[in-house]
PDB file of C-alpha atoms in Angstrom:
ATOM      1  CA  UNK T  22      77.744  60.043  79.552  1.00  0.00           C
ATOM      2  CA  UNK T  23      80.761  57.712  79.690  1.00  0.00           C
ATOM      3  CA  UNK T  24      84.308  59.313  79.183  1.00  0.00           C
ATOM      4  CA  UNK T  25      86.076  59.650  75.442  1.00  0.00           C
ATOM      5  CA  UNK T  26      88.636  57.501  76.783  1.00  0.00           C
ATOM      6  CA  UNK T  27      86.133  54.383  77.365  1.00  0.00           C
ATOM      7  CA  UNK T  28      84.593  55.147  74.167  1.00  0.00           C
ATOM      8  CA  UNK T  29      87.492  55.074  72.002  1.00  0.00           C
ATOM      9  CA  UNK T  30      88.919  51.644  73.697  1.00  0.00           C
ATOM     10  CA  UNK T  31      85.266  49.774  73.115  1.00  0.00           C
ATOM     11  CA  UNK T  32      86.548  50.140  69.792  1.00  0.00           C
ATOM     12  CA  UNK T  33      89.524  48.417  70.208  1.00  0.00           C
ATOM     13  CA  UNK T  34      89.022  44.855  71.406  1.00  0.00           C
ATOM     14  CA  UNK T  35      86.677  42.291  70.890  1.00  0.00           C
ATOM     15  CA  UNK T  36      85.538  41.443  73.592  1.00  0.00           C
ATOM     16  CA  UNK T  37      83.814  43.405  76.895  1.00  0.00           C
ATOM     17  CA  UNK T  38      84.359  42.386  80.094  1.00  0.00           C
ATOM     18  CA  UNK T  39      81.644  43.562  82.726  1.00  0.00           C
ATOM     19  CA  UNK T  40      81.507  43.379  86.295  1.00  0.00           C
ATOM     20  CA  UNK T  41      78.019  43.799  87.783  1.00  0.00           C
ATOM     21  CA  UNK T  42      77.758  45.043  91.726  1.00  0.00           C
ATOM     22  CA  UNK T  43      78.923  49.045  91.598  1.00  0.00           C
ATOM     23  CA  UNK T  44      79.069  49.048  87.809  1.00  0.00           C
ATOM     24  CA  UNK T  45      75.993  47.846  85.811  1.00  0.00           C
ATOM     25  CA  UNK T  46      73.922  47.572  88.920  1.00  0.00           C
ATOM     26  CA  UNK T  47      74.392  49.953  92.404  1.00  0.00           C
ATOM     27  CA  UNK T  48      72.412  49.125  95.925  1.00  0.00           C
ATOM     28  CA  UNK T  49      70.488  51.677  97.108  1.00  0.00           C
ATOM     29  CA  UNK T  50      71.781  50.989 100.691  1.00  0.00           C
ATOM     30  CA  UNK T  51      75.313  51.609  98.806  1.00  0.00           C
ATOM     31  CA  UNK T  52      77.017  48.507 100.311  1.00  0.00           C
ATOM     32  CA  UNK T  53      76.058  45.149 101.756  1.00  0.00           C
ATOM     33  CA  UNK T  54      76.716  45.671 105.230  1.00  0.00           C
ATOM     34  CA  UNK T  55      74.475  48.712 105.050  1.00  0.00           C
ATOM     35  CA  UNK T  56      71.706  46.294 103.929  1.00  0.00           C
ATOM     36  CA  UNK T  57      72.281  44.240 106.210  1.00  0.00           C
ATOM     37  CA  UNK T  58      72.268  46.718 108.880  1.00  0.00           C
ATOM     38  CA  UNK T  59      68.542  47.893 107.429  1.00  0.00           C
ATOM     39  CA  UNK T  60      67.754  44.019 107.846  1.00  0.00           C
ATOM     40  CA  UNK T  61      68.152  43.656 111.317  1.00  0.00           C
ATOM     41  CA  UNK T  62      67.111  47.547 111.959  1.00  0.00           C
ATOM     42  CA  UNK T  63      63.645  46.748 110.250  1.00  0.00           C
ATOM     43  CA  UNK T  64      63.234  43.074 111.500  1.00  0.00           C
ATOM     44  CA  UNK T  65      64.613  44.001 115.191  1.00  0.00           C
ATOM     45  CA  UNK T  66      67.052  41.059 114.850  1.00  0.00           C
ATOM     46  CA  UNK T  67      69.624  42.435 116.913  1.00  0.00           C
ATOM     47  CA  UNK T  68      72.961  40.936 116.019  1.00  0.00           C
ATOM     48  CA  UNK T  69      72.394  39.852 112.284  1.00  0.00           C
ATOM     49  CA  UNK T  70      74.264  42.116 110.638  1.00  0.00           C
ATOM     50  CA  UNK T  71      77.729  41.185 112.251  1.00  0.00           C
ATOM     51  CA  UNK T  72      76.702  37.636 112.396  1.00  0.00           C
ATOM     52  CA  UNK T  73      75.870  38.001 108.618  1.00  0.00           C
ATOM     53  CA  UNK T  74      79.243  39.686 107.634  1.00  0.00           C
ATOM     54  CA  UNK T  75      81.362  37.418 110.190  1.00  0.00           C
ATOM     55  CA  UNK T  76      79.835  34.218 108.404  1.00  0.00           C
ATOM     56  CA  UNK T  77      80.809  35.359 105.157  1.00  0.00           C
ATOM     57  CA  UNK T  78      84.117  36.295 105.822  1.00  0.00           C
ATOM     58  CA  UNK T  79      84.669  33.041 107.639  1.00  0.00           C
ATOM     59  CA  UNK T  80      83.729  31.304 104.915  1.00  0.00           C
ATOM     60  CA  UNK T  81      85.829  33.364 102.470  1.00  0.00           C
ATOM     61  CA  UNK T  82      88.943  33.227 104.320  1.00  0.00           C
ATOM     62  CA  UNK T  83      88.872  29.360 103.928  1.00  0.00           C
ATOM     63  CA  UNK T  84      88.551  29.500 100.174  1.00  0.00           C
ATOM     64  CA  UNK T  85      91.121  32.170 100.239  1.00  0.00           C
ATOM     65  CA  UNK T  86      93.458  29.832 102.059  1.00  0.00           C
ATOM     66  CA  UNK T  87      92.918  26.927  99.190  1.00  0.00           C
ATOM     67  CA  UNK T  88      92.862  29.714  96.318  1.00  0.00           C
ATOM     68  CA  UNK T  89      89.532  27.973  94.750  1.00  0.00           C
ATOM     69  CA  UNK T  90      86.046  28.220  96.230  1.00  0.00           C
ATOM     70  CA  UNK T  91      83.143  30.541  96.550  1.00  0.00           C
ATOM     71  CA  UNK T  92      80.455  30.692  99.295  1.00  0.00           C
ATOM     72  CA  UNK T  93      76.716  30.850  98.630  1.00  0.00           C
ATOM     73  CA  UNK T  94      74.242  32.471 100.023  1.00  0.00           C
ATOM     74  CA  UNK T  95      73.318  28.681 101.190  1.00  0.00           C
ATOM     75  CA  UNK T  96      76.625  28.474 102.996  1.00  0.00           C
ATOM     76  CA  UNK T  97      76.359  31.379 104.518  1.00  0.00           C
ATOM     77  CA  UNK T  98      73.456  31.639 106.666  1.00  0.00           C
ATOM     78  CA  UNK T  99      74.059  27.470 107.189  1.00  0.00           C
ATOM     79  CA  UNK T 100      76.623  29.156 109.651  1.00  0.00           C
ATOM     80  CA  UNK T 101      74.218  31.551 111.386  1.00  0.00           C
ATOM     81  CA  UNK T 102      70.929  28.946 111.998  1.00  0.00           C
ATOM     82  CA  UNK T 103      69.139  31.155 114.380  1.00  0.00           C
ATOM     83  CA  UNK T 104      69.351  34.033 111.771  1.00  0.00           C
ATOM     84  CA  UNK T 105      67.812  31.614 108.981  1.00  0.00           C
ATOM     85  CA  UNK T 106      64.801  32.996 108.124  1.00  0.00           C
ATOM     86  CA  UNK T 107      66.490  35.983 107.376  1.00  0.00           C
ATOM     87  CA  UNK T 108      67.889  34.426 104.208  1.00  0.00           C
ATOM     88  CA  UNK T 109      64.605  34.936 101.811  1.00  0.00           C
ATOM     89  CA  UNK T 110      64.435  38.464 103.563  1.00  0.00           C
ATOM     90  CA  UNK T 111      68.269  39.596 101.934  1.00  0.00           C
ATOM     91  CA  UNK T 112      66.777  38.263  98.536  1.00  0.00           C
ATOM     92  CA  UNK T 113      63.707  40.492  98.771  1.00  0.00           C
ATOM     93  CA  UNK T 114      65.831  43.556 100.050  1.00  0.00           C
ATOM     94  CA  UNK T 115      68.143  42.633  97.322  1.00  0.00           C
ATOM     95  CA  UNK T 116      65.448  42.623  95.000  1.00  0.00           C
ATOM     96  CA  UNK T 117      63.839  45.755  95.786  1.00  0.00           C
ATOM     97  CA  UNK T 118      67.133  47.863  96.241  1.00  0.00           C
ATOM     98  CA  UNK T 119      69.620  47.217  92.921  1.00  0.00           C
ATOM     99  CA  UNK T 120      69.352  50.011  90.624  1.00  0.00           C
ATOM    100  CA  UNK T 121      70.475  50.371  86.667  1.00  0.00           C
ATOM    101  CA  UNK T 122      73.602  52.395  86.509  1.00  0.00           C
ATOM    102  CA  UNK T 123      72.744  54.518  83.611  1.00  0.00           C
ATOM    103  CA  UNK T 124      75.987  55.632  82.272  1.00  0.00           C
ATOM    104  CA  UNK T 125      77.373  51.601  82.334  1.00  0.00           C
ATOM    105  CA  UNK T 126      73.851  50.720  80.655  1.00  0.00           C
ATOM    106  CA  UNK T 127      74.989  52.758  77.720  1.00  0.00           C
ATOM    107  CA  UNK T 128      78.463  51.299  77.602  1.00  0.00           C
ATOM    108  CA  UNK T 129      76.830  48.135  77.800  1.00  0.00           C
ATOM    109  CA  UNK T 130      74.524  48.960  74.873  1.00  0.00           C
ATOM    110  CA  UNK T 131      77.041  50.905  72.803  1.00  0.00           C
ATOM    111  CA  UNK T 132      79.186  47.378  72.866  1.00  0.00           C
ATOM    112  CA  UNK T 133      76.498  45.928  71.262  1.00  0.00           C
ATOM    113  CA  UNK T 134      76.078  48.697  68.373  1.00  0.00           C
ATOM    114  CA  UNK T 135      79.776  48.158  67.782  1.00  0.00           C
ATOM    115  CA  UNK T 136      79.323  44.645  67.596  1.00  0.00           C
ATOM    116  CA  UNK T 137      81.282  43.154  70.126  1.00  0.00           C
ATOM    117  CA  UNK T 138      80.546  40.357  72.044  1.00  0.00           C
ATOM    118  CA  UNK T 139      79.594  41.232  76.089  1.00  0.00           C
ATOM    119  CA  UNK T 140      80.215  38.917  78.759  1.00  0.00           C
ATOM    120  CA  UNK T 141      79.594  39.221  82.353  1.00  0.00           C
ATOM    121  CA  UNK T 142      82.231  38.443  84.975  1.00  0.00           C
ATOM    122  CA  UNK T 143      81.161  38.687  88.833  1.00  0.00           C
ATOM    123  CA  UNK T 144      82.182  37.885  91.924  1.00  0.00           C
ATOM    124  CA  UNK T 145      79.452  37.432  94.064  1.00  0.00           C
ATOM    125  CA  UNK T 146      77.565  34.727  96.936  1.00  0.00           C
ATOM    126  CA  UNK T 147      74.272  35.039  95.263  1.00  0.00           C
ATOM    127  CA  UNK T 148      72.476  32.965  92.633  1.00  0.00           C
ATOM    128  CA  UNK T 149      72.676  33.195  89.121  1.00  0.00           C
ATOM    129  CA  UNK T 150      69.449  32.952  88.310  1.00  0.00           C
ATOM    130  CA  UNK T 151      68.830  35.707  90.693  1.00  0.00           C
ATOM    131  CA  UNK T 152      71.280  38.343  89.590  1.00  0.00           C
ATOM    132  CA  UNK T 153      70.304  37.353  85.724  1.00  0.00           C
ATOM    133  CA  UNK T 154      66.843  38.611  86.552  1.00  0.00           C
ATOM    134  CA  UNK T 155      67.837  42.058  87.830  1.00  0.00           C
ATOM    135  CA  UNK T 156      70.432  42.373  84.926  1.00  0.00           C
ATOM    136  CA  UNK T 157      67.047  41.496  82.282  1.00  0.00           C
ATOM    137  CA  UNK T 158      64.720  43.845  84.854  1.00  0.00           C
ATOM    138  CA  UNK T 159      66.915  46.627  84.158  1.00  0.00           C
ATOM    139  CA  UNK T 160      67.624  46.358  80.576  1.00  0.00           C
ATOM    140  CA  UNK T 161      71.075  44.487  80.614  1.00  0.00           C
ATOM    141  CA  UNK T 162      70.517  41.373  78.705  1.00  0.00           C
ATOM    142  CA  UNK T 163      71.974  39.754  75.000  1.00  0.00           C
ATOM    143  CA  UNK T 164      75.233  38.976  76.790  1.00  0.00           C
ATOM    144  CA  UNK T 165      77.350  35.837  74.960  1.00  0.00           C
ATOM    145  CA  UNK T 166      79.003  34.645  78.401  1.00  0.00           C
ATOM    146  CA  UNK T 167      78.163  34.452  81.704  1.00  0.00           C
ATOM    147  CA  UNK T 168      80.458  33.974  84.580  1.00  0.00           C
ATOM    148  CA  UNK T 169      79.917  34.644  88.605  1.00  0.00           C
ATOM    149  CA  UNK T 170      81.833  32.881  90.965  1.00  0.00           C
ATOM    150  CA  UNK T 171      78.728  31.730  93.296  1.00  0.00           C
ATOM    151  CA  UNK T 172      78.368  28.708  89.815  1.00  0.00           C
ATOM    152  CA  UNK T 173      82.126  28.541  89.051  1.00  0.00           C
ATOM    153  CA  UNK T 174      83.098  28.249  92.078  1.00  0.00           C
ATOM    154  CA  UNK T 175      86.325  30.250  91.709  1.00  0.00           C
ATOM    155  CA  UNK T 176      86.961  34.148  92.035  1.00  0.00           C
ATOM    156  CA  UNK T 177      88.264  37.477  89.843  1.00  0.00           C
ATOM    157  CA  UNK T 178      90.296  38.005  92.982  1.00  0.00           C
ATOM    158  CA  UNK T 179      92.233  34.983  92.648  1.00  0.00           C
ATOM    159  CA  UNK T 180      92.367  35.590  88.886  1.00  0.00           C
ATOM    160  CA  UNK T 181      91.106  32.239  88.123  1.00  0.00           C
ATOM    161  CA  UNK T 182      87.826  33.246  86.767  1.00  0.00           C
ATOM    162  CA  UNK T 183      89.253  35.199  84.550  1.00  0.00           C
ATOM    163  CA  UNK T 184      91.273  31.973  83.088  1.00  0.00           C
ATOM    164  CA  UNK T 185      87.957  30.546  82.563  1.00  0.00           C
ATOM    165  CA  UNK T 186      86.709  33.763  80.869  1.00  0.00           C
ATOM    166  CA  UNK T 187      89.374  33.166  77.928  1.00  0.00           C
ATOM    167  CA  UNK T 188      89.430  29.453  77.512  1.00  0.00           C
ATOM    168  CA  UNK T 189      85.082  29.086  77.247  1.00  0.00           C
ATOM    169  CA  UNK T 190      85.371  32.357  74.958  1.00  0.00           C
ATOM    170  CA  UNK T 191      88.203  31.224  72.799  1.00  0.00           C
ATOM    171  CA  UNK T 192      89.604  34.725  72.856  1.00  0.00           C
ATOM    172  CA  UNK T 193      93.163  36.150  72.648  1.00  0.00           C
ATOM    173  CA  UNK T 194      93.742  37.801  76.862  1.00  0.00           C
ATOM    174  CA  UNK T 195      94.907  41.155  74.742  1.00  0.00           C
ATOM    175  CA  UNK T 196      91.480  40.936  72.922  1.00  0.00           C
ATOM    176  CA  UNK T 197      89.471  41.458  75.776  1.00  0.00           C
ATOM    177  CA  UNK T 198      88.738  44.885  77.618  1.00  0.00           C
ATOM    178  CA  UNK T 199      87.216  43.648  81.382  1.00  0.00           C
ATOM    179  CA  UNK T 200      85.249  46.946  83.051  1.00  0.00           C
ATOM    180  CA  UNK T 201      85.165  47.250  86.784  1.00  0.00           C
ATOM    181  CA  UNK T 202      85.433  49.417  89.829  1.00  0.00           C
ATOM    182  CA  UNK T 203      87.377  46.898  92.272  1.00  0.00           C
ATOM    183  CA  UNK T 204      91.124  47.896  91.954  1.00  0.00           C
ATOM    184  CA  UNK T 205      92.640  44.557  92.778  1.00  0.00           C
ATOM    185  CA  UNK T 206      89.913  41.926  91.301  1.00  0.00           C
ATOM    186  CA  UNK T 207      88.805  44.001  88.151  1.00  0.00           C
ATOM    187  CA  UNK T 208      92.146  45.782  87.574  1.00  0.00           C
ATOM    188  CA  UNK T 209      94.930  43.729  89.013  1.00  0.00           C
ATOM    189  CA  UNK T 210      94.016  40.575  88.446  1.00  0.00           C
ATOM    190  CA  UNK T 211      92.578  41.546  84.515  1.00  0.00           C
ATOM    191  CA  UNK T 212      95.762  42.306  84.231  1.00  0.00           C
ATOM    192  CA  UNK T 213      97.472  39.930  85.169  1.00  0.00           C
ATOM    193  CA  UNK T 214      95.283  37.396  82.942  1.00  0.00           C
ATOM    194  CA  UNK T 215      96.306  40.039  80.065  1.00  0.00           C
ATOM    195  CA  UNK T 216      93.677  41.920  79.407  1.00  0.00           C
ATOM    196  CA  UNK T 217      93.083  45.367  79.611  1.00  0.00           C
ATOM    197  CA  UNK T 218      91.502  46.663  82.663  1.00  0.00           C
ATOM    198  CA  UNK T 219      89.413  49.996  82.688  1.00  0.00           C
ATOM    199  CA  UNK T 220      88.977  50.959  86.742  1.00  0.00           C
ATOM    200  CA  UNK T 221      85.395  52.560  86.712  1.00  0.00           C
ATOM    201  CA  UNK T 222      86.855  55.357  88.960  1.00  0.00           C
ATOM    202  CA  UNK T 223      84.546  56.881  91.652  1.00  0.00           C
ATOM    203  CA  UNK T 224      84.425  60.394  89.528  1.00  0.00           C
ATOM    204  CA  UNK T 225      82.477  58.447  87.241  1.00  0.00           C
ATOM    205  CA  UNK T 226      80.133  56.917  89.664  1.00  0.00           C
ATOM    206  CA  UNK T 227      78.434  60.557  90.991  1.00  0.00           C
ATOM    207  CA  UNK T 228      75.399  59.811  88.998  1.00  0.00           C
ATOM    208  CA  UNK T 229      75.109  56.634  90.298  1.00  0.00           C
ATOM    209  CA  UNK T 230      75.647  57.925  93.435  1.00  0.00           C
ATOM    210  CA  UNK T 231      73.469  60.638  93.866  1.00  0.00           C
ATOM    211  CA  UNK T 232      70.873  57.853  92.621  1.00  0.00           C
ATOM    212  CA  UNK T 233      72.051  55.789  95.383  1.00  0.00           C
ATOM    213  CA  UNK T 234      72.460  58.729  97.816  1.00  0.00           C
ATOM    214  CA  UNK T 235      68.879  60.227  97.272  1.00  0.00           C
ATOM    215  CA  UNK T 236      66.282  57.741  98.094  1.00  0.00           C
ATOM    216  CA  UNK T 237      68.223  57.281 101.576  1.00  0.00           C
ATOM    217  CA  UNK T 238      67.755  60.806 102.656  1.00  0.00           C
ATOM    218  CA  UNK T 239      64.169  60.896 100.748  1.00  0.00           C
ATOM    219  CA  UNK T 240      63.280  57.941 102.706  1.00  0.00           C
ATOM    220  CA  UNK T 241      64.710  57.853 106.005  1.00  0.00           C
ATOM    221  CA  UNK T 242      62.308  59.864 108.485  1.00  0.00           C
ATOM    222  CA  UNK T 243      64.454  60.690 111.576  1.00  0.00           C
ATOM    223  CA  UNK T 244      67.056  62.250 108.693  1.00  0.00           C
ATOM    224  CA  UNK T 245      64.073  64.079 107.147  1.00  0.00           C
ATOM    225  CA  UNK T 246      62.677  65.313 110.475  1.00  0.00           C
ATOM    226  CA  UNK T 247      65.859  66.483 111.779  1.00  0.00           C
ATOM    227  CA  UNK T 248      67.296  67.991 108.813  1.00  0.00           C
ATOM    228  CA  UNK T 249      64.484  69.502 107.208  1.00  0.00           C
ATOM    229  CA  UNK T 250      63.830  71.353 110.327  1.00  0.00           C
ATOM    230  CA  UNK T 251      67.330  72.739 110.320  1.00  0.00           C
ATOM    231  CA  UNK T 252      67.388  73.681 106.516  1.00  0.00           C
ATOM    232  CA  UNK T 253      70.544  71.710 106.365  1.00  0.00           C
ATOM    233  CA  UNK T 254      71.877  71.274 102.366  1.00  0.00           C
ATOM    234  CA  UNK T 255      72.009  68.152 100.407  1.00  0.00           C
ATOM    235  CA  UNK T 256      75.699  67.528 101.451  1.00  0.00           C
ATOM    236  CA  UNK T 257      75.193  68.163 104.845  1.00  0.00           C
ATOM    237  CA  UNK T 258      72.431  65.185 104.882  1.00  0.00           C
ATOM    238  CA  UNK T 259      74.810  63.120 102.608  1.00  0.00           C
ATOM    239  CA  UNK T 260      77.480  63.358 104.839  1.00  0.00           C
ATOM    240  CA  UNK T 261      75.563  63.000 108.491  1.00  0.00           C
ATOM    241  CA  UNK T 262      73.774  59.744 106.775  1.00  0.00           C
ATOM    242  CA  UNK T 263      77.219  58.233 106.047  1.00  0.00           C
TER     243      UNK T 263
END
């Protein structure tokens, strides 16, 4: 159940603000490099996850230099060629490990009972279209804006998709309450743009990540073999995973 706090400030603004990656969706693998590292574990494509991470960031840093841009998942493994085929592989991976977090689910639909209008506000490489169709898959649809920075081209970090936010809404900055777990891009930088910026703190994330945290250890056999035998507990296994 989401905090009293959250609860009373949904009814305070008119307008929600949701990020997406590690607060209305959660990997399974927990972070990207992590999939990526399952990628090339499962494919025996030694090298692709640093190639992978080195390509973004590459990419990134040039767009950070400018202060507009965003990569795409395109871009990206346009830099790494021999790892190309890998590309459709990240989207099924992708696709098969984002999970619903729950407890943002209900903020998302409790917005909606109070009768506020929802938008979404990402930054992130991969398609639209694609990360629209895990929101709908998992029950997070009905929003009235849509903004990632793989279409807009600019980022939360820089704070300019945030400027976009207000202009296409037409909304007052002290009107709009953005939710997020990054402390610079969805706190900082919300700020900044004058909203009001609720950090989804990590406390509030142990549901999600015990869902997160589970399947691993469920599904990893060398884990299972090793700990099982050894009757370790569940934070034992958490912690030897990470």
């Amino acid at each position: 159940m989401f905090s009293a706090e959250l609860l009373k400030l949904l009814d305070q603004f008119d307008v929600i603000s949701f990020d997406v990656f590690d607060t209305l969706l959660v990997r399974k693998q927990g972070t990207p490099s992590l999939l990526f590292a399952d990628i090339e574990k499962l494919g025996k494509r030694k090298g692709f996850a640093r190639a992978r991470v080195c390509a973004e960031r590459k990419i990134s840093r040039a767009f950070d230099r400018k202060g507009v841009g965003e990569t795409s998942l395109d871009e990206i493994y346009a830099k790494i060629p021999r790892f190309a085929d890998l590309q459709k592989v990240e989207l099924e991976s992708e696709l098969d490990g984002l999970l619903a977090n729950q407890e943002m689910v209900n903020v998302w639909n409790r917005a909606k009972a109070l009768g506020k209008r929802r938008v979404i506000v990402s930054d992130m490489y991969l398609p639209r279209s694609f990360v629209e169709a895990r929101l709908c898959e998992n029950g997070i649809d009905g929003w009235d804006g849509f903004f990632i920075s793989s279409e807009r081209k600019v980022r939360k970090s820089t704070g300019k998709l945030f400027k976009i936010v207000l202009d296409e809404m037409g909304v007052d900055p002290c009107r709009v309450l953005h939710i997020g777990d990054n402390p610079y891009g969805d706190s900082h930088q919300a700020n900044e743009a004058g909203m009001v910026a609720y950090l989804y703190s990590r406390d509030e994330k142990d549901s999600a990540l015990d869902s997160v945290l589970c399947p691993q250890i469920q599904w990893s056999k060398y884990l299972r073999d090793k700990l099982e035998a050894t009757c370790a507990s569940y934070w034992t296994k958490v912690g030897y995973m990470l």
